[in-house]
XYZ file of C-alpha atoms in Angstrom:
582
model
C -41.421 32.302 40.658
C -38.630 33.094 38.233
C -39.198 33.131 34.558
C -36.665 32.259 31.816
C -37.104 34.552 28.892
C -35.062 33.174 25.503
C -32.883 35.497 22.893
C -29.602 34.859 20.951
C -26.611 34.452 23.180
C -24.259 37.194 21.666
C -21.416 37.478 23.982
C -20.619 34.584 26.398
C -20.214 34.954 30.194
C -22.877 35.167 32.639
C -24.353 37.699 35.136
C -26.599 38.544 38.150
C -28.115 41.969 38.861
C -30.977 44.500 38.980
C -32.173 45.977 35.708
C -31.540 49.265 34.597
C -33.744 50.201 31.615
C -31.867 52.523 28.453
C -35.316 53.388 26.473
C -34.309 55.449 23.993
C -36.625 58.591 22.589
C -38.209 57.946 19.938
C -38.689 61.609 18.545
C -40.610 62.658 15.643
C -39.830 65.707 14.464
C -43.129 67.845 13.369
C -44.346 68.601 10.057
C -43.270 72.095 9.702
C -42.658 74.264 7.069
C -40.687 77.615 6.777
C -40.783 80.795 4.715
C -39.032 81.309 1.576
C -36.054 83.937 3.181
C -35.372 81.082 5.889
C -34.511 78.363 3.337
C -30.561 79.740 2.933
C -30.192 79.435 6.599
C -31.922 76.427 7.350
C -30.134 74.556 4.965
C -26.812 76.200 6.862
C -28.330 74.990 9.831
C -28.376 71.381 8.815
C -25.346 71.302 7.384
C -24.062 72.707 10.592
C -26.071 69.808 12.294
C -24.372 67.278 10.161
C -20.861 68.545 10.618
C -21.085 68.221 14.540
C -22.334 64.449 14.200
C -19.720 63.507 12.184
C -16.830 65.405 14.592
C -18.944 63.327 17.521
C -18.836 60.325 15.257
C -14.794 60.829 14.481
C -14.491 61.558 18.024
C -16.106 57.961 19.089
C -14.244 56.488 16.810
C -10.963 57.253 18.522
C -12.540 56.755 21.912
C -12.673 53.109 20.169
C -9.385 52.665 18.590
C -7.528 53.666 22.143
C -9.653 51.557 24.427
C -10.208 48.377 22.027
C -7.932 48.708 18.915
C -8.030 49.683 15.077
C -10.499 46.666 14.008
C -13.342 47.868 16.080
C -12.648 51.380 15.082
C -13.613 50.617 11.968
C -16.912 50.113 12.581
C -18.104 53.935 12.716
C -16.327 54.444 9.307
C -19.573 53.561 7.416
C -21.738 56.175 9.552
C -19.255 58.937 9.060
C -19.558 57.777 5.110
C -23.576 57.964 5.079
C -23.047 61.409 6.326
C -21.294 62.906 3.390
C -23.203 60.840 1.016
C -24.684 62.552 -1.892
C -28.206 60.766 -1.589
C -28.813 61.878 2.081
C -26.926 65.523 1.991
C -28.458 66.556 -1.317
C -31.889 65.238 -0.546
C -32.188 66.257 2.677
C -30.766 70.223 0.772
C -33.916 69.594 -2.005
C -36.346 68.548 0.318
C -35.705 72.123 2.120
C -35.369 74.660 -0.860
C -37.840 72.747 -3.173
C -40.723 71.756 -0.474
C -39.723 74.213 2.562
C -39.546 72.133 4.861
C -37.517 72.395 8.426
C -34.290 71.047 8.557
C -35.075 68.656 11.110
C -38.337 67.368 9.493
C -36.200 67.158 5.758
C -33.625 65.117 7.477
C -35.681 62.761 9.406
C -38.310 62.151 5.924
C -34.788 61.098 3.768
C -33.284 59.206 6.025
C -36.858 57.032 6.145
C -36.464 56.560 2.421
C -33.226 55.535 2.840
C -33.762 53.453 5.328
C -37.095 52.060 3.698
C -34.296 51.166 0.262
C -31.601 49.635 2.227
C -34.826 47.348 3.871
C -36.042 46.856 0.290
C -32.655 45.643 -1.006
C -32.834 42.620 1.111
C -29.450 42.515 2.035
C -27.421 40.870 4.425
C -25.898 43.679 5.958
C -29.391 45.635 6.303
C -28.997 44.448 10.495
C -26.042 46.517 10.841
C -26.679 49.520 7.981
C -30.107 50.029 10.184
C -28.621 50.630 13.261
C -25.712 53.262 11.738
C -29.099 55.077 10.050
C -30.154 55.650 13.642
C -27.346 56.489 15.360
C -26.893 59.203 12.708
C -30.477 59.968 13.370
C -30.368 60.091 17.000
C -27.250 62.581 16.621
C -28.237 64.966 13.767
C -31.531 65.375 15.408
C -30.498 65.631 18.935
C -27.997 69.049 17.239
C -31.157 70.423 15.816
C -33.194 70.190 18.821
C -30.397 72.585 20.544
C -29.148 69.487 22.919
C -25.379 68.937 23.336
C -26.333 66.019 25.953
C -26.553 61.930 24.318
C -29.988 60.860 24.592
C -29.073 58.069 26.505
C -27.891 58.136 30.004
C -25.854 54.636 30.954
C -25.685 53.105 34.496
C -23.847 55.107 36.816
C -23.416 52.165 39.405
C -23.181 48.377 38.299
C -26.713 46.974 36.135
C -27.334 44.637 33.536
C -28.629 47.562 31.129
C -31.730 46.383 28.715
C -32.414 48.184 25.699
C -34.474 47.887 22.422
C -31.757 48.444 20.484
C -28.306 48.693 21.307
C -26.299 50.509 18.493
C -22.888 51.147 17.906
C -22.198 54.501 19.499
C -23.797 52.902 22.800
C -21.572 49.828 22.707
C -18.503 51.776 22.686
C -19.376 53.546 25.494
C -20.534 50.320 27.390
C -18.412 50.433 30.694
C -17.763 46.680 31.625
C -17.327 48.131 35.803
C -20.492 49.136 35.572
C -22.410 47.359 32.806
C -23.085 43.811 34.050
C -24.467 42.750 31.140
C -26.997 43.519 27.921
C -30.421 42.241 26.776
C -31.344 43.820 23.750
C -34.216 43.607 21.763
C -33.054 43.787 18.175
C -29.547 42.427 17.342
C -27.662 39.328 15.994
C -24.623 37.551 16.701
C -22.651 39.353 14.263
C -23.667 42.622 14.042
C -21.092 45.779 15.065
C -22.694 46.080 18.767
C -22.436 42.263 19.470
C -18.648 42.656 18.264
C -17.841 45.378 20.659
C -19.604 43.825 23.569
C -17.791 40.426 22.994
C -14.697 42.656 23.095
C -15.197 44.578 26.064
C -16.160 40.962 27.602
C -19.697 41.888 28.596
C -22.325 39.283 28.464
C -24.898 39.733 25.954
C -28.279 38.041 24.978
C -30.016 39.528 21.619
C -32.909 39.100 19.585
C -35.385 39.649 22.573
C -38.172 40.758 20.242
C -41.227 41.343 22.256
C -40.325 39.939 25.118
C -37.952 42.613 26.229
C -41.400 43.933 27.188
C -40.908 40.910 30.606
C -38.054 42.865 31.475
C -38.847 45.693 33.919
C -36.612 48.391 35.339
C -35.177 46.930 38.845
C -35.743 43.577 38.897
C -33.146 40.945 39.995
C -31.887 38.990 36.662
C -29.519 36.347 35.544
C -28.241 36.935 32.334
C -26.351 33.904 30.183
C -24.697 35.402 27.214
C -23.734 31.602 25.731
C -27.172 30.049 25.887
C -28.702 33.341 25.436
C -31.753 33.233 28.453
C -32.118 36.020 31.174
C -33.608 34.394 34.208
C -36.030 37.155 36.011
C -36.964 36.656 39.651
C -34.045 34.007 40.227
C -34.605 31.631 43.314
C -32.900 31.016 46.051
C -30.687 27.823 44.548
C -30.304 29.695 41.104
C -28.628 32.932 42.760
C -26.112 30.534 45.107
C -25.185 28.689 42.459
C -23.892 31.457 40.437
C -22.649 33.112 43.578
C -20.650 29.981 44.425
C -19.381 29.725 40.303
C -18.432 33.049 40.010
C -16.308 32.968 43.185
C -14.509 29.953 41.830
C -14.192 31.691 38.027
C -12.762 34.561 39.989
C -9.984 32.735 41.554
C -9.157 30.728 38.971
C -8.590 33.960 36.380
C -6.727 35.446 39.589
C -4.128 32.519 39.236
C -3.784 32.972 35.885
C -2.830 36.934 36.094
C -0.135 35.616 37.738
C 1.212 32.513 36.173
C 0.904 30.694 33.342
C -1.205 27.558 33.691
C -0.053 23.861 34.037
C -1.291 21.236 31.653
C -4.903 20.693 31.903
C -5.930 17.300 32.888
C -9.394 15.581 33.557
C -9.837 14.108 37.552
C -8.824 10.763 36.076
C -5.760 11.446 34.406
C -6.790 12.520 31.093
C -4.819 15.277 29.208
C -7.043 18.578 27.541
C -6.390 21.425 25.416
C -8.364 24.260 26.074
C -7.540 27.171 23.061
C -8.818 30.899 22.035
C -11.358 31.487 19.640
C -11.281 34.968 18.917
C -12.303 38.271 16.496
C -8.967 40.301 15.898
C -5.523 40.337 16.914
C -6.630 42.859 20.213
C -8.432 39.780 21.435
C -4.793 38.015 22.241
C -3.873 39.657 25.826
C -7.509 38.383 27.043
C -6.908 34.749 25.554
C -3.555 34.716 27.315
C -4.532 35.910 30.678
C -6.711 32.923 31.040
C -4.331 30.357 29.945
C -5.602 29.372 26.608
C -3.616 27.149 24.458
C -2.603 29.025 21.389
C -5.739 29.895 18.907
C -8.181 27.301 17.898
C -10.148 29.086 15.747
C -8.852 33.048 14.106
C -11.661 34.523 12.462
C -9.945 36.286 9.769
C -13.659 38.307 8.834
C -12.028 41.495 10.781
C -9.942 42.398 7.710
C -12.401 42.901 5.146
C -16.206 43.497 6.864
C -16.881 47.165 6.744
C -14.258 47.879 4.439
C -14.629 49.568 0.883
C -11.289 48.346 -0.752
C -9.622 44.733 -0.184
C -7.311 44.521 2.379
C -3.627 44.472 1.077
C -1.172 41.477 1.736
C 0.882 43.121 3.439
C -1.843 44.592 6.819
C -3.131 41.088 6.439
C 0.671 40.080 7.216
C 0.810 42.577 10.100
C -2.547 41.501 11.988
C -1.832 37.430 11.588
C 2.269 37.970 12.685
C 0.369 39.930 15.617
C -1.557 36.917 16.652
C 1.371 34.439 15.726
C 3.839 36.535 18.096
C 0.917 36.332 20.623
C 1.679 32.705 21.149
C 5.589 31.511 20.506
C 5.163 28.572 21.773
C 1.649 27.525 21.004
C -0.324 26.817 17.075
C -2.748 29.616 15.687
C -5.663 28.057 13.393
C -6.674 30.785 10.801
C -10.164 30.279 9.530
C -9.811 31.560 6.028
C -12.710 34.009 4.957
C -15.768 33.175 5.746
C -17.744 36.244 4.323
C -21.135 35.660 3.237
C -24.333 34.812 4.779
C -24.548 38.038 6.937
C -20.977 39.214 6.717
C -20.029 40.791 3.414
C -17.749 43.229 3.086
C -18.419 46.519 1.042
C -16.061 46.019 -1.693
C -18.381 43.257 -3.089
C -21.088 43.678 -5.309
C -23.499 40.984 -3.932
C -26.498 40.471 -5.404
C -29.569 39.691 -2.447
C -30.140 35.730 -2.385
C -33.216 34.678 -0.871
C -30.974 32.571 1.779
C -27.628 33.831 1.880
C -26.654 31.259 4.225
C -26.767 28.728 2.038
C -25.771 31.044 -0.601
C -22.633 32.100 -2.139
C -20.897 32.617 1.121
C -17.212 31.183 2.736
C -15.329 28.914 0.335
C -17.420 29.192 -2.290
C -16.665 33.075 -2.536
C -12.702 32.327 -2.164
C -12.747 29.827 -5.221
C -14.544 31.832 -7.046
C -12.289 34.711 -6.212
C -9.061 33.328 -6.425
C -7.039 36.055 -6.217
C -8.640 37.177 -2.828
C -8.142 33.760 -1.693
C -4.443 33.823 -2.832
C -3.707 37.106 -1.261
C -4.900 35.877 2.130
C -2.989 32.405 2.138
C -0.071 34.427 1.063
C -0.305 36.832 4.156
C -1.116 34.102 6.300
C 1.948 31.420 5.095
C 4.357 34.207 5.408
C 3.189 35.110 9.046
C 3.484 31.938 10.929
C 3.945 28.986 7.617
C 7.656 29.072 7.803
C 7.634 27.806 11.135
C 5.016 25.344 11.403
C 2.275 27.344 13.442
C 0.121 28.499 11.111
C -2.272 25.870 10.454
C -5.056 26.912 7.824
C -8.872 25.984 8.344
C -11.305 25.978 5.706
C -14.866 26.491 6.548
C -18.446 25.136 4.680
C -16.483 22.346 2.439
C -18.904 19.988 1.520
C -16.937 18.303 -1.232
C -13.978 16.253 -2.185
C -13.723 18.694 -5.171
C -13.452 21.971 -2.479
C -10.974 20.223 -0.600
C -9.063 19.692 -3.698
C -9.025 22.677 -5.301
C -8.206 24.753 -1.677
C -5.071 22.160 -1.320
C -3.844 23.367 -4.992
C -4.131 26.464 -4.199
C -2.492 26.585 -0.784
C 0.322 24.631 -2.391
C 0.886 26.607 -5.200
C 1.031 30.049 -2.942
C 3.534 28.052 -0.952
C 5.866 27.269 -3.517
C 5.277 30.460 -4.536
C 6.986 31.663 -1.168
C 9.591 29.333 -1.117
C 8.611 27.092 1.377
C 9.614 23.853 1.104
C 7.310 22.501 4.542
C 3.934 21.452 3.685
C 1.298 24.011 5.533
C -1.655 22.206 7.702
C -4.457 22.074 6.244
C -7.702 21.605 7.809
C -12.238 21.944 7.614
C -15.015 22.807 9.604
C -17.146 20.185 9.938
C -20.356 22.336 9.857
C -22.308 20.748 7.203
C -24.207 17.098 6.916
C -22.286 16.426 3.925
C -18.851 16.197 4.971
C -19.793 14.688 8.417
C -21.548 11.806 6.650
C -18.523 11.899 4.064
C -15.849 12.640 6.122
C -14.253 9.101 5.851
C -14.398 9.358 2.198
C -12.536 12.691 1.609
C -10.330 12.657 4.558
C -7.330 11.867 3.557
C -6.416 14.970 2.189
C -6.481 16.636 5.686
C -4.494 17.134 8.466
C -7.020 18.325 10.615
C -10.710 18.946 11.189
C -12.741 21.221 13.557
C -15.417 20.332 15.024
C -18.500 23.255 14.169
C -21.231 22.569 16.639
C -23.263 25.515 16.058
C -23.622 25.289 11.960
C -23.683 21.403 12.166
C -26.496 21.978 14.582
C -28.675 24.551 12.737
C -28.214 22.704 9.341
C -29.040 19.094 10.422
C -31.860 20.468 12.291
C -33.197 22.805 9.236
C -33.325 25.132 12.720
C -31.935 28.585 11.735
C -29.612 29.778 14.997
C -30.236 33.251 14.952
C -33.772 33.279 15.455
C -35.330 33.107 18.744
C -38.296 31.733 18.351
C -36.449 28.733 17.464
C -34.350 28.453 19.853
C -36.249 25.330 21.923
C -36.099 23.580 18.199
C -31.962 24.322 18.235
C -30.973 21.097 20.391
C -27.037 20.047 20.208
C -28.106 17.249 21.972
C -30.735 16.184 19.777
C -30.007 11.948 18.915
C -29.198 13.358 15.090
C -26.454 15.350 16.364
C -25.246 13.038 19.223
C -24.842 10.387 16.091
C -23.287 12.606 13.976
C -20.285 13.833 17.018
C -19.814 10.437 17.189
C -19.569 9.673 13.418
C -17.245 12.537 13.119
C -15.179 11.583 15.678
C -14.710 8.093 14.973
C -13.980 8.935 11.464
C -11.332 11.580 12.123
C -9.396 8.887 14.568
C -9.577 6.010 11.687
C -7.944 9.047 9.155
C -5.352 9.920 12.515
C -6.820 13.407 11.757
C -6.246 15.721 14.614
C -9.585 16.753 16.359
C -11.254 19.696 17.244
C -14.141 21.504 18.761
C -14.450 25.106 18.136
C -18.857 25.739 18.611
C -20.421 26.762 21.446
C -21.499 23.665 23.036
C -17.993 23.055 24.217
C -18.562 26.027 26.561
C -22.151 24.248 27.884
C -21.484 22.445 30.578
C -23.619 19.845 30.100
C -22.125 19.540 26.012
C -18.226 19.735 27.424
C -19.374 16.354 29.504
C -21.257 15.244 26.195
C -18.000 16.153 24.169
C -15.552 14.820 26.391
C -17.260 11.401 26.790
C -17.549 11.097 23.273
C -13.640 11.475 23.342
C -12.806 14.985 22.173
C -9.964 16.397 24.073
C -9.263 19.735 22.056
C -11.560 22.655 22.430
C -11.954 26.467 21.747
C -13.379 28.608 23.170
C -14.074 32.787 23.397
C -11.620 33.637 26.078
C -14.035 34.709 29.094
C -15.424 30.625 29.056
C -12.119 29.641 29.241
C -11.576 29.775 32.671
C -15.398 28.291 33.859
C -14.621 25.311 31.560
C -11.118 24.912 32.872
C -12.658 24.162 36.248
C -15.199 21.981 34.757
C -12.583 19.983 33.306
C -10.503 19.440 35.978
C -13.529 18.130 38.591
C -14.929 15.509 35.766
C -14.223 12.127 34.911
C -13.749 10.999 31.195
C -14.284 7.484 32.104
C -17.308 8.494 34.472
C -18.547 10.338 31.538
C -18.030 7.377 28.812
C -20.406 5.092 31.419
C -23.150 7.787 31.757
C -23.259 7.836 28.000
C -22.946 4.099 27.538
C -25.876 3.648 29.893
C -28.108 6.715 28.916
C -31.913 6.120 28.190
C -32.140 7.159 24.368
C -35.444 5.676 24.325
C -36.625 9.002 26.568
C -34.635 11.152 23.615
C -32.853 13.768 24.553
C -34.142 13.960 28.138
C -32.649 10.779 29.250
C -29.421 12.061 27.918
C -29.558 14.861 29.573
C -30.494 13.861 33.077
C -27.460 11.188 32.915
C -24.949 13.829 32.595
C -26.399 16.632 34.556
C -26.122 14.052 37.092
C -22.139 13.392 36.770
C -22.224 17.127 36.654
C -24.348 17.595 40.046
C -21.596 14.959 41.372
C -18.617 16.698 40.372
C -19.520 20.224 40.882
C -22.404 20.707 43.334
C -24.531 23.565 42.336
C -23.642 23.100 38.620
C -26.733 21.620 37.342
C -29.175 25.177 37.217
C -31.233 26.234 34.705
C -28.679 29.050 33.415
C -25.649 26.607 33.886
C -26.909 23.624 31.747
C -29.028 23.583 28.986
C-alpha cells in the first residue's frame, strides 16, 4: 500500500526513485580540558581550523557563482562573516586561555550560545542564520578532528536524496544528473537551500518534521515539489502515470530546445499566456527554453536579502536590463520589494514582531522607506520604462490610500527621468481586503495579479508554511472559489488586465479551476511550464465552464473536485493521481 507523507513544496517538478538517505553526524565533541603550556597552541590550532573553513567556504562560493550566477553566491557571504566575527573568534580564544578547554570543545560550547541568542531573538531570518551556524560547525569541527573529507557523501548514481537538514554548502553541491529530488526535514520555502534547489531545478518538499522518520533508505518514492507530498510504495497506476507524463514533459521541452513555441491555445480555440515567474536574472535562459511568455512575476528580493549595505541604483539597473534584454519582444512584471515576513535583508534594523507576516513587511516597508522605494523604481523605469515593458507590481496593498501613495511616487520618479509615457502599474491580489474591494479602488490600476497562495493562507487564517496545516490549506475551498470569481469579475468590469502568478495555476486540477473561471494569463516557475503547456492544449474552456456550472457545492469542495478531475481524466488519461491533482 503506498503512503502519502505531507511537507512544504519548495521547488516544483516532480520525481520517481529509490531513496538514498544523507544522515548527517551529529558529533559532540568531549569535555576535555588541556594543560596550561598547550593553551598558545591550541588556540593556533583553532584559528588554523577556522582559516581552512572559510578558504572551503570562499571556495564554495565560487563553485556557486560559475555554475548558478552572482545572486546565489551570495548566500555563503554571511557564513564566511560569522567566521571572523568578534563574538565567536574571541569567545571561542577566552573560553580556551581562561577555562582550558580544547579547541574543539570551546568552539562547539560558543557557537551553542550563539546559536541559543540568534533563537532567542525571534527573528525572521533565524531559519536561514541556523543552518549557516552548522555548516560552519560541521566544517570547523570536521578540521579539528584531522578529516579533510565532507561529512556527507551525495548519491553517486541517480536518488531522490532525504536529509534532516539540507544546508547551504550541500545544496550547492546538489548534482541535478544524479539528485532526483530532496525531502528534507527542516526547511522553508524561502530559505538559502530551497533557493538553490529551485535554481538547479530539482524538486524539493520541506518541512518533513518527524515524518522524515517514514522515509527509509531504498524505497521506491514519488516526490511532488509543488504540492509538497512524497508518495512511498507507489502503485502500479501511480508509477505509469508519471511514467507516461514525464515522457510527454520530455518531448515537449525537447521541442522547445529547438524552436520557439507557437501561440498557446486551449482544444477549443481559446488563446493562453503562459509566463516566467522567477528569483534572479540567471533564471532567464531556463524560462526561455520552455517557451514562457516574457516574466509574469520578477521577484526583485535577490538584490537586497543577505546583503549588509543597500543595493545601489545603478546594479539594480544592471540585473532588471538583464531580465528586460532576456525578452525583446515579450513584458517583464517586476514585483517591487517584498522584504519582510521571513525575508529581511541585513541592512535593516528590524525589531522581532510576534507575526511578521502580517507585520511591517512589503509595501508597508517601501512607504515607509521612501528613498529605498525610489531608488528601486528608478532602476527599474530606466531598465525597461522607456519602452513600455516594464510593468511594475505592487504586492500586500490593502488600501485605496497604498495604491495612491505608490502611484505618486512612481510618477514623480518618472518625471524625474524624463519620461513622458505613463509606467503600468499593477497589485497582488493576496489579501481579503482588496479582493472584496477591488471594484472600489480599481481604477487606479492597469493591472492586477492574481496571488493564490497568500489569498489562500490569509482567507483561510491557514499559515502556508506549516505542515501540519497543510490538509486545512485548500485553494479550492468555496471561500476561495468565491473570491477567484469576485476578483475576476471585478478586474473585467475595471478592463484591468488579469493575472495568475500562485501556485495553483501549476495544479492541474486549479489550472482547470482557473481557466473555467476565465483566467487566461498565468505564471509560472519555469520547470511547470512545460507540464501545464500540455495541459492546456488537451482541455476545453467551454468543457470546463459546464463542469463548474454544474458542480455539486452542496458536497463542498469534494463535489468540485470530482467534476474537474473528471474533465481532466477525459482529456489526459492518467492525469487524475494522487501526486498529479490535489
Amino acid at each position: 500500500m503506498s503512503e502519502i507523507i505531507h511537507g512544504i513544496g519548495a521547488s516544483p517538478g516532480r520525481a520517481l526513485g529509490s531513496i538514498r538517505r544523507l544522515d548527517r553526524r551529529v558529533w559532540r565533541p568531549e569535555h576535555r580540558t588541556i594543560a596550561a603550556d598547550a593553551v598558545e597552541p591550541e588556540v593556533a590550532r583553532f584559528e588554523e581550523a577556522r582559516r581552512w573553513a572559510a578558504d572551503r567556504i570562499r571556495e564554495t562560493r565560487e563553485d556557486a557563482a560559475r555554475s548558478l550566477g552572482d545572486v546565489e553566491a551570495h548566500i555563503f557571504d554571511p557564513q564566511i562573516l560569522i567566521l571572523s566575527d568578534p563574538d565567536l573568534v574571541a569567545g571561542t580564544i577566552r573560553y580556551i586561555r581562561e577555562n582550558f578547554l580544547s579547541a574543539e570543545r570551546a568552539f562547539d560550547w560558543r557557537l551553542t550560545e550563539l546559536r541559543t541568542a540568534i533563537m532567542d531573538a525571534g527573528h525572521v531570518m533565524v531559519v536561514d542564520r541556523l543552518a549557516d551556524l552548522r555548516d560552519i560547525r560541521s566544517r570547523v569541527l570536521t578540521r579539528l578532528a584531522g578529516l579533510e573529507t565532507d561529512p556527507l557523501a551525495l548519491p553517486t548514481e541517480e536518488a531522490l536524496i532525504a536529509t534532516d537538514d539540507l544546508t547551504p554548502s550541500l545544496a550547492v553541491r546538489l548534482d541535478p544528473d544524479l539528485v532526483l529530488g530532496v525531502a528534507s526535514g527542516t526547511g522553508s520555502r524561502t530559505s538559502h537551500s530551497t533557493l538553490l534547489a529551485r535554481s538547479l531545478g530539482i524538486p524539493a518538499v520541506v518541512g518533513l518534521g518527524n515524518s522524515l522518520a517514514k522515509i527509509a533508505d531504498g524505497v521506491t518514492a514519488l516526490l511532488d515539489g509543488g504540492n509538497g507530498r512524497v508518495v512511498l510504495h507507489p502503485g502500479e497506476a501511480e508509477t505509469a502515470a508519471h511514467v507516461r507524463m514525464a515522457r510527454r514533459l520530455s518531448e515537449c521541452r525537447e521541442e522547445g530546445l529547438t524552436r520557439d513555441p507557437a501561440p498557446l491555445f486551449t482544444a477549443d480555440g481559446v488563446r493562453v499566456h503562459l509566463r516566467a515567474n522567477i528569483d534572479q536574472p540567471h533564471d532567464v535562459p531556463a524560462a526561455r527554453r520552455v517557451g514562457a511568455e516574457g516574466v509574469g512575476l520578477f521577484r526583485s528580493e535577490f538584490v537586497v536579502i543577505g546583503r549588509r549595505v543597500i543595493p545601489s541604483e545603478e546594479e539594480q539597473y544592471e540585473a532588471y536590463r538583464e531580465v528586460v534584454e532576456g525578452f525583446p519582444d515579450q513584458p517583464v512584471t517586476l514585483r517591487t520589494f517584498d522584504i519582510g515576513g521571513d525575508k529581511f535583508p541585513l541592512f535593516l534594523d528590524i525589531p522581532p514582531e510576534d507575526n511578521p507576516y502580517l507585520g511591517w513587511r512589503a509595501i508597508r516597508v517601501c512607504l515607509d522607506l521612501p528613498e529605498l522605494f525610489r531608488n528601486q523604481l528608478r532602476a527599474a523605469i530606466r531598465a525597461g520604462g522607456a519602452e513600455g515593458r516594464m510593468r511594475i507590481l505592487v504586492p500586500f496593498i490593502i488600501s485605496e490610500d497604498e495604491i495612491l501613495r505608490t502611484k505618486e511616487i512612481v510618477d514623480g520618479v518618472a518625471e524625474e527621468i524624463g519620461l513622458a509615457a505613463t509606467i503600468p502599474l499593477g497589485v497582488m491580489v493576496e489579501t481579503p481586503a482588496l479582493a472584496d474591494t477591488l471594484d472600489l479602488v480599481g481604477r487606479h490600476l492597469d493591472f492586477i495579479s492574481l496571488g493564490t497562495n497568500d489569498l489562500t493562507q490569509y482567507s483561510l487564517a491557514v499559515d502556508r508554511g506549516n505542515a501540519r496545516l497543510q490538509h486545512l490549506s485548500d485553494p479550492l475551498h468555496p471561500a476561495m472559489v468565491r473570491a477567484y470569481r469576485r476578483v475576476f469579475e471585478s478586474a473585467s468590469d475595471l478592463e484591468l488586465d488579469i493575472g495568475v502568478c500562485g501556485d495553483l495555476a501549476a495544479d492541474p486540477v486549479g489550472l482547470a479551476l482557473l481557466l473555467a473561471l476565465g483566467y487566461r494569463d498565468f505564471s509560472l516557475a519555469p520547470a511547470s511550464v512545460p507540464e501545464i503547456r500540455e495541459f492546456v492544449s488537451l482541455l476545453s474552456a467551454a468543457e470546463l465552464e459546464r463542469a463548474l456550472a454544474t458542480a455539486d457545492f452542496g458536497d463542498g469542495v469534494s463535489g468540485l473536485r470530482r467534476r474537474l478531475r473528471a474533465c481532466l481524466e477525459d482529456a489526459v488519461p492518467g492525469a487524475a493521481t494522487p501526486l498529479s491533482i490535489a
